[in-house]
Short mmCIF file of C-alpha atoms in Angstrom, two decimals:
data_model
loop_
_atom_site.label_atom_id
_atom_site.label_comp_id
_atom_site.label_asym_id
_atom_site.label_seq_id
_atom_site.Cartn_x
_atom_site.Cartn_y
_atom_site.Cartn_z
CA UNK A 16 0.00 0.00 0.00
CA UNK A 17 1.23 3.48 -0.90
CA UNK A 18 0.34 6.45 1.30
CA UNK A 19 0.79 10.22 1.10
CA UNK A 20 0.81 12.56 4.11
CA UNK A 21 -0.33 16.18 3.68
CA UNK A 22 0.44 18.02 6.92
CA UNK A 23 2.19 21.33 7.72
CA UNK A 24 3.00 20.53 11.34
CA UNK A 25 6.19 18.45 11.52
CA UNK A 26 5.40 16.80 14.86
CA UNK A 27 1.96 15.68 13.69
CA UNK A 28 3.37 14.35 10.42
CA UNK A 29 6.24 12.55 12.13
CA UNK A 30 3.93 10.93 14.68
CA UNK A 31 1.51 9.82 11.95
CA UNK A 32 4.35 8.32 9.90
CA UNK A 33 5.66 6.35 12.89
CA UNK A 34 2.22 4.95 13.67
CA UNK A 35 1.66 3.93 10.04
CA UNK A 36 5.00 2.11 9.98
CA UNK A 37 4.05 0.28 13.19
CA UNK A 38 0.72 -0.71 11.63
CA UNK A 39 2.19 -1.80 8.28
CA UNK A 40 5.98 -1.95 7.96
CA UNK A 41 5.65 -2.56 4.20
CA UNK A 42 3.68 0.63 3.59
CA UNK A 43 5.44 3.14 1.35
CA UNK A 44 4.89 6.64 2.73
CA UNK A 45 5.53 9.91 0.84
CA UNK A 46 5.47 13.39 2.30
CA UNK A 47 4.76 15.26 4.34
CA UNK A 48 3.63 17.94 1.88
CA UNK A 49 3.10 21.22 3.69
CA UNK A 50 1.17 23.44 1.25
CA UNK A 51 -1.64 23.37 -1.30
CA UNK A 52 0.84 24.38 -4.01
CA UNK A 53 3.29 21.61 -3.15
CA UNK A 54 0.50 19.04 -3.03
CA UNK A 55 -0.86 20.03 -6.43
CA UNK A 56 2.58 19.69 -7.98
CA UNK A 57 3.19 16.32 -6.35
CA UNK A 58 -0.15 14.87 -7.49
CA UNK A 59 0.53 15.96 -11.07
CA UNK A 60 3.99 14.39 -11.19
CA UNK A 61 3.51 11.15 -9.22
CA UNK A 62 1.42 8.03 -9.49
CA UNK A 63 -1.73 8.28 -7.39
CA UNK A 64 -1.31 6.71 -3.90
CA UNK A 65 -3.74 4.21 -2.44
CA UNK A 66 -4.49 6.48 0.49
CA UNK A 67 -3.98 10.14 1.39
CA UNK A 68 -3.86 11.44 4.95
CA UNK A 69 -4.61 15.16 4.67
CA UNK A 70 -4.84 17.87 7.28
CA UNK A 71 -7.68 20.25 6.36
CA UNK A 72 -5.91 23.54 7.07
CA UNK A 73 -2.51 24.08 5.49
CA UNK A 74 -0.21 27.09 5.60
CA UNK A 75 -1.52 28.47 2.27
CA UNK A 76 -5.14 27.35 2.29
CA UNK A 77 -7.23 24.21 2.75
CA UNK A 78 -6.32 20.78 1.43
CA UNK A 79 -9.62 20.54 -0.46
CA UNK A 80 -8.14 23.00 -2.96
CA UNK A 81 -5.29 20.60 -3.74
CA UNK A 82 -7.38 17.47 -4.20
CA UNK A 83 -8.99 18.30 -7.54
CA UNK A 84 -6.39 16.06 -9.15
CA UNK A 85 -6.94 13.10 -6.82
CA UNK A 86 -7.44 9.83 -8.66
CA UNK A 87 -10.85 8.22 -8.04
CA UNK A 88 -9.06 5.09 -6.84
CA UNK A 89 -7.49 6.99 -3.97
CA UNK A 90 -9.04 6.95 -0.49
CA UNK A 91 -8.82 10.22 1.43
CA UNK A 92 -8.57 10.39 5.22
CA UNK A 93 -8.78 13.86 6.71
CA UNK A 94 -6.90 14.49 9.96
CA UNK A 95 -8.64 17.37 11.63
CA UNK A 96 -9.57 19.19 14.81
CA UNK A 97 -13.20 19.83 13.77
CA UNK A 98 -15.89 18.35 15.96
CA UNK A 99 -17.23 14.88 15.21
CA UNK A 100 -20.84 15.89 14.63
CA UNK A 101 -19.92 18.31 11.83
CA UNK A 102 -17.93 15.62 10.05
CA UNK A 103 -20.38 12.75 9.83
CA UNK A 104 -20.50 13.40 6.07
CA UNK A 105 -16.96 12.14 5.73
CA UNK A 106 -18.01 8.61 6.63
CA UNK A 107 -19.10 7.53 3.18
CA UNK A 108 -17.74 6.93 -0.32
CA UNK A 109 -14.27 6.02 0.89
CA UNK A 110 -13.76 9.29 2.73
CA UNK A 111 -12.95 9.14 6.43
CA UNK A 112 -11.62 11.43 9.12
CA UNK A 113 -9.49 11.10 12.24
CA UNK A 114 -9.73 13.62 15.02
CA UNK A 115 -6.46 15.08 16.27
CA UNK A 116 -4.75 13.88 18.42
CA UNK A 117 -4.90 10.69 16.35
CA UNK A 118 -5.06 7.47 18.33
CA UNK A 119 -3.28 4.40 16.94
CA UNK A 120 -6.29 2.12 17.41
CA UNK A 121 -8.49 4.37 15.25
CA UNK A 122 -5.76 4.73 12.67
CA UNK A 123 -5.27 0.98 12.49
CA UNK A 124 -9.01 0.41 11.99
CA UNK A 125 -9.09 3.00 9.21
CA UNK A 126 -6.10 1.48 7.42
CA UNK A 127 -7.59 -2.02 7.65
CA UNK A 128 -10.93 -0.77 6.29
CA UNK A 129 -9.24 0.82 3.29
CA UNK A 130 -7.14 -2.30 2.72
CA UNK A 131 -10.37 -4.29 2.57
CA UNK A 132 -11.79 -1.83 0.06
CA UNK A 133 -8.71 -2.18 -2.12
CA UNK A 134 -8.76 -5.97 -1.81
CA UNK A 135 -12.43 -6.08 -2.81
CA UNK A 136 -11.83 -3.54 -5.59
CA UNK A 137 -14.28 -1.05 -4.10
CA UNK A 138 -13.53 2.39 -5.49
CA UNK A 139 -13.94 5.45 -3.27
CA UNK A 140 -15.86 8.20 -5.02
CA UNK A 141 -13.73 11.29 -4.43
CA UNK A 142 -14.33 14.42 -6.48
CA UNK A 143 -13.69 18.12 -6.08
CA UNK A 144 -17.37 19.14 -6.15
CA UNK A 145 -18.21 16.88 -3.23
CA UNK A 146 -15.19 18.06 -1.25
CA UNK A 147 -16.14 21.68 -1.73
CA UNK A 148 -19.70 20.95 -0.61
CA UNK A 149 -18.33 19.36 2.54
CA UNK A 150 -16.11 22.38 3.12
CA UNK A 151 -19.14 24.67 2.83
CA UNK A 152 -20.93 22.59 5.44
CA UNK A 153 -17.94 22.95 7.75
CA UNK A 154 -18.01 26.75 7.38
CA UNK A 155 -21.69 27.78 7.59
CA UNK A 156 -22.46 31.44 7.07
CA UNK A 157 -23.58 31.83 10.68
CA UNK A 158 -20.54 30.05 12.15
CA UNK A 159 -19.79 31.22 15.67
CA UNK A 160 -16.24 32.39 16.32
CA UNK A 161 -14.52 33.33 19.54
CA UNK A 162 -15.43 36.82 20.81
CA UNK A 163 -13.28 37.02 23.93
CA UNK A 164 -10.70 35.23 26.05
CA UNK A 165 -11.05 34.55 29.78
CA UNK A 166 -7.47 34.52 31.00
CA UNK A 167 -6.16 33.49 34.44
CA UNK A 168 -4.32 36.47 35.89
CA UNK A 169 -2.79 36.80 39.37
CA UNK A 170 -5.53 35.80 41.85
CA UNK A 171 -8.41 35.90 39.35
CA UNK A 172 -9.23 36.28 35.67
CA UNK A 173 -9.14 39.01 33.05
CA UNK A 174 -11.55 39.26 30.11
CA UNK A 175 -9.93 40.21 26.80
CA UNK A 176 -12.21 41.21 23.93
CA UNK A 177 -11.16 39.81 20.57
CA UNK A 178 -11.12 43.36 19.17
CA UNK A 179 -8.24 44.18 21.53
CA UNK A 180 -5.97 41.49 20.02
CA UNK A 181 -3.09 42.57 17.80
CA UNK A 182 -1.48 39.19 17.16
CA UNK A 183 -0.98 35.75 18.66
CA UNK A 184 2.30 33.89 18.50
CA UNK A 185 3.99 30.73 19.71
CA UNK A 186 7.22 30.92 21.68
CA UNK A 187 8.93 27.87 23.16
CA UNK A 188 5.71 25.86 22.61
CA UNK A 189 3.68 28.43 24.59
CA UNK A 190 0.99 30.52 22.86
CA UNK A 191 1.10 34.24 23.63
CA UNK A 192 -1.76 36.70 23.19
CA UNK A 193 -0.52 40.21 22.38
CA UNK A 194 -2.91 43.15 22.69
CA UNK A 195 -2.87 46.42 20.79
CA UNK A 196 -1.69 48.24 23.91
CA UNK A 197 1.32 45.92 24.25
CA UNK A 198 0.04 43.68 27.04
CA UNK A 199 0.84 39.99 26.70
CA UNK A 200 -0.86 36.92 28.16
CA UNK A 201 -0.09 33.21 27.98
CA UNK A 202 -2.81 30.95 26.58
CA UNK A 203 -3.21 27.33 27.62
CA UNK A 204 -3.92 26.01 24.11
CA UNK A 205 -1.86 25.42 20.95
CA UNK A 206 -1.86 27.88 18.07
CA UNK A 207 -3.66 25.40 15.79
CA UNK A 208 -6.60 25.22 18.20
CA UNK A 209 -6.72 28.99 18.59
CA UNK A 210 -6.74 29.45 14.81
CA UNK A 211 -9.80 27.19 14.48
CA UNK A 212 -11.72 29.48 16.85
CA UNK A 213 -10.93 32.78 15.12
CA UNK A 214 -12.91 34.46 12.34
CA UNK A 215 -10.78 34.07 9.16
CA UNK A 216 -12.03 37.44 7.94
CA UNK A 217 -10.39 39.08 10.95
CA UNK A 218 -7.30 36.94 11.54
CA UNK A 219 -4.67 35.39 9.25
CA UNK A 220 -2.12 32.66 9.99
CA UNK A 221 1.02 34.23 8.51
CA UNK A 222 3.29 31.30 9.41
CA UNK A 223 3.55 28.50 11.97
CA UNK A 224 4.36 30.93 14.76
CA UNK A 225 2.14 33.96 14.06
CA UNK A 226 -1.53 34.87 13.64
CA UNK A 227 -2.25 38.56 12.96
CA UNK A 228 -5.38 40.72 13.14
CA UNK A 229 -6.32 42.46 9.89
CA UNK A 230 -6.61 45.92 11.42
CA UNK A 231 -3.15 45.61 12.98
CA UNK A 232 -1.21 45.02 9.76
CA UNK A 233 0.61 48.29 9.11
CA UNK A 234 2.14 47.25 5.80
CA UNK A 235 4.20 44.72 3.87
CA UNK A 236 7.85 44.68 2.80
CA UNK A 237 9.09 42.66 -0.15
CA UNK A 238 11.83 40.18 0.65
CA UNK A 239 14.19 37.85 -1.19
CA UNK A 240 12.69 34.87 -3.02
CA UNK A 241 9.16 36.23 -3.21
CA UNK A 242 8.71 36.29 0.55
CA UNK A 243 7.26 39.30 2.33
CA UNK A 244 7.65 40.78 5.77
CA UNK A 245 4.54 41.87 7.66
CA UNK A 246 4.78 45.05 9.73
CA UNK A 247 2.57 45.12 12.83
CA UNK A 248 0.99 48.42 13.87
CA UNK A 249 2.42 49.88 17.12
CA UNK A 250 5.16 47.19 17.18
CA UNK A 251 7.94 48.88 15.26
CA UNK A 252 10.55 46.25 16.10
CA UNK A 253 8.40 43.33 14.92
CA UNK A 254 8.31 42.04 11.35
CA UNK A 255 6.71 38.66 10.63
CA UNK A 256 7.98 36.60 7.68
CA UNK A 257 5.44 35.25 5.19
CA UNK A 258 6.43 32.56 2.66
CA UNK A 259 6.33 33.00 -1.11
CA UNK A 260 3.47 30.49 -1.43
CA UNK A 261 1.35 32.20 1.20
CA UNK A 262 2.14 35.80 0.19
CA UNK A 263 -0.59 36.02 -2.53
CA UNK A 264 -3.21 34.78 -0.05
CA UNK A 265 -2.14 37.38 2.50
CA UNK A 266 -2.27 40.15 -0.08
CA UNK A 267 -5.73 39.08 -1.23
CA UNK A 268 -6.92 38.93 2.39
CA UNK A 269 -5.69 42.48 3.01
CA UNK A 270 -7.04 43.84 -0.29
CA UNK A 271 -10.73 42.96 0.19
#
C-alpha cells in the first residue's frame, strides 16, 4: 500500500508516519507535503497513492483546494480538529476522518478498512465538487467564532475582547496573546486550536508561529525569493515573515 501525508506541522506528520510504519511496515509513505501548491505539484507528477492522509488547514489554504487532481481510486482520510458531529458526512464513499490527536487504534481500523476496500476492488468516489460541498458545510455562514478570552491572571481572571488582540504567537511551545496596547498573556492552548476558533475574515495565519489581526497590519515589505515581511501596527521592532506560497493569499486577504 502506498500512502501520502499532507500536513504542515512536523510533529503531527512525524507521529503519523511512525504509527503507520508500526501498523504496516511494508507501507510506502511519501510526504509530508506542507502546502496546497506543493500538493498540487506532487499529485501531477507522481502516481496516485492508495491512500492520502490530509490535514484540512494548510499554511496556504485548505487541502480541499489541492485534491482536484486526486485519482478516483485513492481513499482520502482527513486528519482534523473539527468536531465529530460536523464531520459525519466524511463517513461515506471512501472518505474518512481522524480527530487530532490521532489514536493508533483508530488509525489501524481506518487502514484495515481501506485495505479491505482495495482488496475487494471497491472504489472510493472522491471528487472536487463533493469536497467543496463538505467544506461549505464545515463553514456555515452563521458560524460562531470566539469573541473574547477569559485569561487566568494573578488571583483571578481578566476578560480580553477579541477586538483588543493585535497578534498571537507561539514561543517555546507556549501561545502568547498580544494586545494592541502591548500587554501579553499566555494561553493554555496550541496555536492550531486557537486558529480554528478565530474568524478568518479578521485573523490570518502568517506562518507557523504567528496569527495577525487584519486591522493591525501596518504594511508589507518585499523580501528575497518572493517572501514578504509583515509590519505590525504599534510594534515597530516586529516584522513577521510570510512565505512565497502564502504571500498572494495574505495580499488578497488584506485587499478585500
